[in-house]
Coordinates of C-alpha atoms and ligand atoms in Angstrom, one line a residue:
M25 CA 11.7 -38.0 18.1
A26 CA 8.9 -38.3 20.6
S27 CA 6.0 -39.0 18.4
P28 CA 5.3 -39.5 14.7
L29 CA 5.7 -36.5 12.4
P30 CA 2.5 -34.7 11.5
T31 CA 0.7 -35.8 8.4
M32 CA -0.3 -33.3 5.7
E33 CA -3.9 -34.5 5.6
T34 CA -5.2 -31.2 7.1
A35 CA -5.3 -28.4 4.5
H36 CA -2.5 -26.2 5.9
A37 CA -1.7 -22.8 4.5
A38 CA 1.4 -22.5 2.4
V39 CA 3.7 -19.9 1.1
L40 CA 3.0 -20.0 -2.7
A41 CA 5.3 -17.2 -3.8
I42 CA 7.9 -14.7 -2.5
G43 CA 9.1 -11.3 -3.7
T44 CA 11.6 -8.8 -2.2
A45 CA 12.7 -5.3 -2.9
N46 CA 15.1 -2.6 -1.6
P47 CA 15.6 1.0 -2.3
A48 CA 18.3 1.7 -4.9
K49 CA 20.6 3.6 -2.6
C50 CA 23.1 1.3 -1.0
V51 CA 25.7 2.1 1.6
A52 CA 28.6 -0.2 2.3
Q53 CA 29.2 -0.8 6.0
E54 CA 32.8 0.5 5.9
E55 CA 31.4 3.8 4.6
Y56 CA 28.3 3.9 6.7
V57 CA 29.6 5.4 10.0
D58 CA 31.4 8.2 8.1
W59 CA 28.2 8.8 6.0
Y60 CA 26.0 8.8 9.1
F61 CA 28.1 11.2 11.2
R62 CA 28.6 13.5 8.1
V63 CA 24.9 13.8 7.2
T64 CA 23.9 14.3 10.8
K65 CA 26.6 17.0 11.3
S66 CA 28.1 15.0 14.2
D67 CA 31.7 14.5 13.2
H68 CA 32.8 16.4 16.3
L69 CA 31.5 13.5 18.5
V70 CA 34.8 11.6 18.0
D71 CA 34.4 9.1 20.8
L72 CA 30.8 8.2 19.8
K73 CA 31.8 7.8 16.2
A74 CA 34.6 5.4 17.3
K75 CA 32.1 3.4 19.4
M76 CA 29.7 3.1 16.4
K77 CA 32.6 1.9 14.3
R78 CA 33.2 -0.8 16.8
M79 CA 29.6 -1.8 16.7
C80 CA 29.5 -1.8 12.9
D81 CA 32.7 -3.8 12.7
K82 CA 31.1 -6.6 14.8
S83 CA 27.7 -6.4 13.2
G84 CA 28.1 -9.0 10.5
I85 CA 26.6 -6.4 8.1
R86 CA 28.3 -5.8 4.8
K87 CA 25.9 -3.2 3.3
R88 CA 22.4 -1.9 3.6
H89 CA 19.8 -0.1 1.5
L90 CA 18.2 3.2 2.5
C91 CA 15.3 5.3 1.3
L92 CA 16.6 8.3 3.2
T93 CA 18.6 10.8 1.1
E94 CA 20.7 13.8 1.9
D95 CA 18.1 15.9 -0.1
M96 CA 15.4 14.7 2.3
I97 CA 17.5 15.7 5.3
A98 CA 18.2 19.1 3.7
A99 CA 14.5 19.6 3.1
H100 CA 13.7 18.5 6.7
P101 CA 16.4 19.6 9.1
E102 CA 14.1 18.7 11.9
L103 CA 14.9 15.1 11.3
L104 CA 18.3 15.7 13.0
D105 CA 17.1 17.9 15.9
R106 CA 15.7 15.8 18.8
A107 CA 14.2 19.0 20.3
A108 CA 12.1 19.8 17.1
P109 CA 8.9 18.0 16.2
S110 CA 9.6 15.8 13.1
L111 CA 6.8 13.3 13.1
D112 CA 4.8 15.0 10.3
A113 CA 7.9 15.1 8.1
R114 CA 8.7 11.4 8.7
L115 CA 5.1 10.3 8.1
G116 CA 4.9 12.5 5.1
I117 CA 7.9 10.7 3.5
A118 CA 6.8 7.3 4.6
R119 CA 3.3 7.8 3.2
D120 CA 4.7 7.3 -0.3
A121 CA 7.9 5.4 0.4
V122 CA 6.3 2.4 2.3
P123 CA 3.6 1.5 -0.3
E124 CA 6.0 2.0 -3.2
L125 CA 8.6 -0.3 -1.6
A126 CA 5.8 -2.8 -0.7
M127 CA 4.5 -2.7 -4.3
A128 CA 7.9 -3.5 -5.8
A129 CA 8.1 -6.6 -3.6
A130 CA 4.5 -7.6 -4.1
A131 CA 4.7 -7.2 -7.9
R132 CA 7.5 -9.8 -7.8
A133 CA 5.6 -12.2 -5.6
I134 CA 2.5 -11.9 -7.8
A135 CA 4.6 -12.5 -11.0
E136 CA 6.0 -15.6 -9.4
W137 CA 2.6 -16.8 -8.2
G138 CA 1.3 -16.7 -11.8
R139 CA -2.2 -15.5 -11.2
P140 CA -3.7 -12.0 -11.7
A141 CA -3.5 -9.5 -8.9
A142 CA -7.3 -9.4 -9.0
D143 CA -7.4 -13.0 -7.6
I144 CA -6.0 -11.8 -4.3
T145 CA -8.8 -11.9 -1.7
H146 CA -7.0 -10.6 1.4
L147 CA -4.2 -8.2 2.0
V148 CA -2.1 -8.0 5.2
V149 CA 0.4 -5.1 5.3
S150 CA 2.9 -4.5 8.1
T151 CA 5.2 -1.5 8.8
N152 CA 6.7 0.3 11.7
A153 CA 6.7 3.5 9.6
G154 CA 3.0 4.4 9.5
A155 CA 0.2 5.9 11.4
H156 CA -2.2 6.7 8.5
A157 CA -5.7 5.6 7.7
P158 CA -6.4 4.9 5.0
G159 CA -2.8 3.6 5.2
A160 CA -0.2 1.7 3.2
D161 CA -2.6 -1.2 2.8
A162 CA -5.2 1.0 0.9
R163 CA -2.5 2.6 -1.2
L164 CA -0.9 -0.7 -2.0
A165 CA -4.2 -2.2 -3.1
E166 CA -4.7 0.8 -5.4
L167 CA -1.1 0.6 -6.9
L168 CA -1.5 -3.2 -7.6
G169 CA -5.1 -2.9 -8.9
L170 CA -6.6 -5.2 -6.3
R171 CA -10.3 -5.6 -6.2
A172 CA -12.3 -3.1 -4.2
T173 CA -13.6 -6.1 -2.2
V174 CA -10.1 -7.2 -1.1
Q175 CA -10.1 -7.6 2.7
R176 CA -7.4 -5.4 4.1
T177 CA -5.6 -5.5 7.5
V178 CA -2.7 -3.2 8.5
L179 CA -0.3 -4.0 11.3
Y180 CA 1.6 -1.0 12.7
M181 CA 4.5 -1.1 15.1
H182 CA 4.9 -4.8 15.6
G183 CA 8.7 -4.2 15.6
C184 CA 11.0 -6.8 14.2
S185 CA 8.4 -9.6 14.6
A186 CA 6.0 -7.8 12.3
G187 CA 6.7 -10.1 9.4
C188 CA 6.1 -13.2 11.5
S189 CA 2.9 -11.7 12.9
A190 CA 1.7 -10.9 9.4
L191 CA 2.4 -14.4 8.2
R192 CA 0.6 -15.9 11.2
L193 CA -2.4 -13.8 10.4
A194 CA -2.3 -14.8 6.7
K195 CA -2.1 -18.5 7.7
D196 CA -5.2 -18.1 9.9
I197 CA -7.1 -16.2 7.2
A198 CA -6.2 -18.8 4.5
E199 CA -7.1 -21.8 6.6
S200 CA -10.5 -20.3 7.5
N201 CA -11.5 -19.0 4.1
R202 CA -11.9 -21.5 1.3
R203 CA -10.0 -20.4 -1.8
A204 CA -8.5 -17.3 0.0
R205 CA -5.3 -16.0 -1.5
V206 CA -3.6 -13.6 1.0
L207 CA -1.0 -11.1 -0.1
V208 CA 1.3 -10.3 2.8
A209 CA 3.5 -7.2 2.3
C210 CA 6.0 -6.0 4.9
A211 CA 7.8 -2.7 4.2
E212 CA 10.3 -0.9 6.5
V213 CA 12.0 2.4 6.1
F214 CA 14.3 3.5 9.0
L215 CA 13.7 7.2 8.3
I216 CA 10.8 7.0 10.8
A217 CA 13.4 6.6 13.6
F218 CA 16.5 8.1 12.0
A219 CA 18.2 10.7 14.3
A220 CA 21.5 12.3 15.0
P221 CA 23.8 10.3 17.3
D222 CA 23.4 11.1 21.0
E223 CA 25.7 10.0 23.8
A224 CA 22.7 9.6 26.1
R225 CA 21.0 7.2 23.7
L226 CA 23.5 4.3 23.0
D227 CA 20.6 1.9 22.2
A228 CA 19.6 4.3 19.4
L229 CA 23.2 4.1 18.2
V230 CA 22.8 0.3 18.1
A231 CA 19.6 0.7 16.1
A232 CA 21.4 3.1 13.7
S233 CA 24.2 0.6 13.3
L234 CA 21.9 -2.3 12.4
F235 CA 18.8 -1.1 10.6
G236 CA 18.2 -1.0 6.8
D237 CA 15.3 -0.6 4.5
G238 CA 13.5 -3.3 2.4
A239 CA 10.2 -4.9 1.7
G240 CA 9.1 -8.5 1.4
A241 CA 5.9 -10.0 0.1
V242 CA 4.4 -13.4 0.1
I243 CA 1.3 -15.1 -1.3
V244 CA -0.4 -17.4 1.2
G245 CA -3.1 -20.0 0.4
T246 CA -4.1 -23.5 1.3
D247 CA -3.2 -26.4 -0.9
G248 CA -6.1 -28.9 -0.6
D249 CA -7.7 -31.6 -2.7
D250 CA -7.2 -31.7 -6.4
D251 CA -9.7 -29.6 -8.2
P252 CA -9.6 -29.7 -12.0
G253 CA -11.2 -26.3 -12.2
A254 CA -8.6 -24.5 -10.0
P255 CA -6.5 -21.8 -11.5
V256 CA -2.9 -22.6 -12.3
E257 CA -0.5 -21.1 -9.8
H258 CA 3.0 -21.6 -8.3
P259 CA 3.2 -24.7 -6.1
P260 CA 3.8 -24.4 -2.3
I261 CA 7.3 -23.4 -1.2
F262 CA 6.8 -23.8 2.6
H263 CA 3.8 -25.3 4.3
M264 CA 2.8 -23.4 7.5
L265 CA 2.0 -26.0 10.1
S266 CA 1.4 -24.1 13.3
A267 CA 2.1 -20.7 14.7
S268 CA 2.6 -19.5 18.3
Q269 CA 3.5 -16.3 20.2
T270 CA 5.1 -16.2 23.6
T271 CA 5.7 -13.1 25.7
I272 CA 8.7 -13.6 28.1
A273 CA 7.5 -12.6 31.5
G274 CA 9.2 -9.5 33.0
T275 CA 10.7 -8.3 29.8
H276 CA 8.3 -5.7 28.6
Q277 CA 10.7 -2.8 28.8
R278 CA 13.6 -4.6 27.1
V279 CA 12.5 -3.8 23.5
S280 CA 9.9 -1.1 23.0
L281 CA 8.7 1.3 20.3
Q282 CA 7.3 4.7 21.1
L283 CA 5.8 7.0 18.5
S284 CA 6.2 10.6 19.6
E285 CA 6.5 14.0 17.9
R286 CA 10.2 13.2 17.4
G287 CA 9.4 10.1 15.4
L288 CA 9.7 6.4 16.3
D289 CA 11.9 5.8 19.3
Y290 CA 13.4 2.3 19.6
K291 CA 14.5 1.2 23.0
I292 CA 16.7 -1.9 22.8
S293 CA 18.3 -3.2 26.0
G294 CA 21.7 -4.7 26.0
E295 CA 20.2 -7.7 27.8
V296 CA 18.2 -8.8 24.7
P297 CA 20.8 -11.3 23.3
A298 CA 21.1 -13.0 26.8
L299 CA 17.3 -13.1 27.2
V300 CA 16.9 -14.7 23.8
R301 CA 19.5 -17.2 24.6
A302 CA 17.9 -18.1 27.9
G303 CA 14.3 -18.3 26.5
I304 CA 14.5 -19.7 23.0
E305 CA 14.8 -23.4 23.8
R306 CA 11.7 -23.5 26.0
C307 CA 9.8 -21.6 23.4
M308 CA 10.8 -24.0 20.7
E309 CA 9.9 -27.0 22.9
D310 CA 6.4 -25.6 23.3
A311 CA 6.0 -24.9 19.6
L312 CA 7.5 -28.2 18.3
A313 CA 6.8 -30.9 20.9
P314 CA 3.0 -31.1 19.9
L315 CA 4.2 -32.0 16.4
G316 CA 6.7 -34.5 17.6
L317 CA 9.5 -32.4 16.3
A318 CA 11.2 -31.3 19.6
G319 CA 15.0 -31.4 19.9
G320 CA 16.4 -33.1 23.0
G321 CA 19.8 -33.4 24.4
G322 CA 21.5 -33.4 21.0
G323 CA 20.1 -30.0 20.1
W324 CA 17.9 -28.9 17.2
N325 CA 20.0 -29.7 14.2
H326 CA 17.4 -31.9 12.6
L327 CA 15.4 -28.8 11.5
F328 CA 16.1 -25.9 9.2
W329 CA 15.9 -22.5 10.8
A330 CA 14.5 -19.2 9.4
M331 CA 15.6 -16.8 12.2
H332 CA 14.9 -13.1 12.0
P333 CA 18.3 -11.4 11.7
G334 CA 17.8 -8.8 14.5
G335 CA 21.6 -8.5 15.0
R336 CA 24.7 -10.7 14.9
A337 CA 24.5 -11.1 18.7
I338 CA 20.8 -12.3 18.4
L339 CA 21.7 -14.9 15.8
D340 CA 24.6 -16.0 18.1
S341 CA 22.1 -16.4 20.9
Y342 CA 19.8 -18.6 18.8
E343 CA 22.7 -20.7 17.8
A344 CA 24.0 -21.1 21.4
G345 CA 20.5 -21.5 23.0
L346 CA 19.5 -24.3 20.5
R347 CA 23.0 -25.8 20.2
L348 CA 23.0 -25.4 16.5
E349 CA 25.9 -26.5 14.3
P350 CA 27.7 -23.8 12.4
G351 CA 26.0 -23.1 9.1
K352 CA 22.4 -23.7 10.3
L353 CA 21.8 -20.0 10.4
A354 CA 23.6 -19.3 7.1
A355 CA 20.5 -17.9 5.4
S356 CA 19.8 -15.5 8.2
R357 CA 23.4 -14.4 8.5
R358 CA 23.5 -13.8 4.7
V359 CA 20.4 -11.6 4.9
L360 CA 21.9 -9.7 7.8
S361 CA 25.1 -9.2 5.9
E362 CA 23.5 -8.0 2.7
Y363 CA 20.8 -5.8 4.0
G364 CA 21.1 -5.2 7.8
N365 CA 18.1 -5.6 10.1
M366 CA 15.1 -4.7 7.9
S367 CA 12.8 -5.1 10.9
G368 CA 9.5 -6.8 9.9
A369 CA 10.5 -7.3 6.3
A370 CA 13.7 -9.3 7.0
I371 CA 12.0 -12.6 7.8
I372 CA 10.6 -12.8 4.2
F373 CA 14.2 -12.3 2.9
V374 CA 15.3 -15.2 5.0
L375 CA 12.5 -17.5 3.6
D376 CA 13.5 -16.4 0.1
E377 CA 17.2 -17.1 0.8
L378 CA 16.4 -20.5 2.3
R379 CA 14.4 -21.6 -0.8
R380 CA 17.1 -20.1 -3.1
R381 CA 19.7 -22.3 -1.4
R382 CA 17.4 -25.4 -1.7
R383 CA 17.0 -24.7 -5.4
R384 CA 20.7 -24.4 -5.9
R385 CA 21.1 -27.8 -4.1
D386 CA 18.3 -29.3 -6.3
G387 CA 20.1 -27.9 -9.4
G388 CA 23.3 -29.6 -8.4
E389 CA 25.0 -26.4 -7.2
E390 CA 25.9 -27.4 -3.7
E391 CA 26.5 -24.6 -1.2
E392 CA 30.0 -24.7 0.3
E393 CA 29.4 -25.5 3.9
E394 CA 25.7 -25.6 4.5
S395 CA 24.5 -28.9 3.2
D396 CA 22.8 -29.7 6.5
E397 CA 20.2 -26.9 6.2
Y398 CA 18.1 -29.0 3.7
C399 CA 16.0 -30.6 6.4
E400 CA 12.3 -31.1 5.5
W401 CA 11.0 -29.6 8.7
G402 CA 11.9 -26.3 10.2
A403 CA 10.9 -23.2 12.1
M404 CA 10.6 -19.5 11.6
V405 CA 11.4 -17.3 14.6
G406 CA 11.2 -13.6 15.2
V407 CA 11.7 -11.4 18.3
G408 CA 9.7 -8.2 18.9
P409 CA 8.6 -5.8 21.5
G410 CA 7.4 -7.5 24.6
L411 CA 9.8 -9.4 24.6
T412 CA 7.7 -11.4 22.3
I413 CA 8.9 -14.5 20.4
E414 CA 6.8 -15.4 17.3
T415 CA 7.3 -18.9 15.9
M416 CA 5.9 -20.8 13.0
V417 CA 6.6 -24.5 12.2
L418 CA 7.3 -25.0 8.5
R419 CA 7.7 -27.9 6.2
A420 CA 9.6 -27.3 3.0
S421 CA 7.9 -28.7 0.0
A422 CA 9.5 -31.7 -1.6
T423 CA 10.3 -29.7 -4.7
G424 CA 11.3 -26.5 -2.9
G425 CA 8.4 -24.9 -4.6
H426 CA 10.2 -25.3 -7.9
V427 CA 10.1 -28.0 -10.5
G428 CA 12.0 -26.4 -13.4
D429 CA 9.6 -23.7 -14.4
E430 CA 6.6 -25.9 -14.0
V431 CA 3.5 -24.8 -12.2
K432 CA 0.8 -27.0 -10.9
K433 CA -2.8 -26.7 -10.0
S434 CA -3.2 -25.9 -6.4
T435 CA -6.6 -25.7 -4.7
T436 CA -7.8 -24.2 -1.5
A437 CA -9.2 -26.2 1.5
Ligands
CAA9 C1 13.0 -3.8 17.2 C2 12.5 -5.1 17.5 O1 11.3 -5.3 17.6 C3 13.3 -6.4 17.7 C4 14.7 -6.3 17.4 O2 15.2 -7.0 16.5 S1 15.6 -5.4 18.4 C5 17.2 -5.4 17.7 C6 17.8 -6.7 18.2 N1 19.2 -6.4 18.1 C7 19.9 -6.3 19.2 O3 19.5 -6.4 20.3 C8 21.3 -5.9 19.0 C9 22.1 -7.1 19.0 N2 23.5 -6.6 19.2 C10 24.5 -7.0 18.4 O4 24.3 -7.6 17.4 C11 25.9 -6.7 18.9 O5 25.8 -6.4 20.3 C12 26.6 -5.6 18.1 C13 26.8 -5.9 16.7 C14 25.8 -4.3 18.3 C15 28.0 -5.3 18.8 O6 28.7 -6.6 18.8 P1 29.3 -7.2 20.1 O7 29.8 -8.5 19.8 O8 28.2 -7.1 21.2 O9 30.5 -6.2 20.4 P2 31.0 -5.5 21.7 O10 32.4 -5.3 21.5 O11 30.5 -6.2 22.9 O12 30.2 -4.2 21.6 C16 30.6 -3.1 20.8 C17 30.2 -1.8 21.5 O13 28.8 -1.7 21.4 C18 28.3 -1.5 22.7 N3 26.9 -2.1 22.8 C19 26.6 -3.4 22.4 N4 25.3 -3.6 22.6 C20 24.8 -2.4 23.1 C21 23.5 -2.0 23.5 N5 22.4 -2.8 23.4 N6 23.4 -0.8 24.0 C22 24.5 0.1 24.1 N7 25.7 -0.3 23.7 C23 25.9 -1.5 23.2 C24 29.2 -2.2 23.7 O14 29.2 -1.7 25.0 C25 30.6 -1.9 23.0 O15 31.0 -0.6 23.4 P3 32.6 -0.3 23.6 O16 33.3 -0.8 22.3 O17 32.7 1.2 23.8 O18 33.0 -1.1 24.8

């Protein structure tokens, strides 16, 4: 290691609690292609269906949850017709679905946090399924009974890196506002982009093969000097050391999102896995070298990794580009397997999965093959439109944010 590890003298923001939620409807991957072609009335596209089956077979996804129902499609046939305007219908469904899903995740995060919802000072909401004002942030604040003075920010259309962007923003807010407690809620519903399969749009078929719905919520605050008067709350789970964003030059058309009267159009180039593989090490060098945590010739196995599960090929690219040992991305692969790519929300599921594995280890229930993921230092990574790579250096708390059911007094900076 090039220089000493950073000290924790500065009051860094920390993840204090995590909650996740998914819609009740769950589709197994082996049934998904049949379901998708049936509900979109596309069974006659035999070759395209076979291609999607090949994509799904190699996706590493076991099942996914979806808000979209056949009743919704029956009520809005324009969702299947690329020639018909459907944005109003999509936004109309998302107007309720996004805040409700976000609320389910946020309620779990707040319950774990242990303080009343009224103690939340800031709210950051991200979704790719919204173009409303007042939007999902205002509705979520209402549903949770947050104070009228809560400072709200909504991030629309940050793609798959939306969760990382929201956490970066929450870190900045927490570190510059004494006693701030920031609720981050990321909720995604693929119905904003759902469309019938089209031979001319194979990247849309890739998106339909991978995406699922879910919401993740996190409470962020700083953990500073002891203050006997501070409210009791859940101890830090991950300290947030530094955050960075890099746009890879010349890649701005490789992943893009376009809102039109047909809904949200994802463009995902087949070059994305190779671009990620080529660019990730330099990006991590830049993020980690200032903290003395850079890798070197032996790779990056001295860290734990919270990678956004954008697709199996993306996770393979991270693994190859950083020369990671098998098992280092087990948390991301599990989230991909159980939920698909939940776009911005997925990274919060990965943080939750990582801390769950650490708890099991602390409780004596060793994971089968993944003992090396219990490093103290790690990084969160997400790729979004741009091509933009968001990173955050994390330090897992010594207790994994869990000392039995104990809570401790945690103060702000
Ligand atoms: C939205 C955001 O902001 C950020 C994001 O996260 S974007 C989403 C990021 N995800 C991706 O880029 C997709 C990652 N891709 C994958 O995980 C894999 O390619 C996959 C699971 C889709 C397929 O697995 P694979 O190992 O590549 O299998 P492979 O046999 O090569 O491909 C299967 C078929 O899919 C096709 N395919 C794969 N990627 C494709 C792409 N991007 N566009 C069109 N077709 C594609 C292949 O051509 C192949 O077709 P045939 O069987 O007819 O030859």
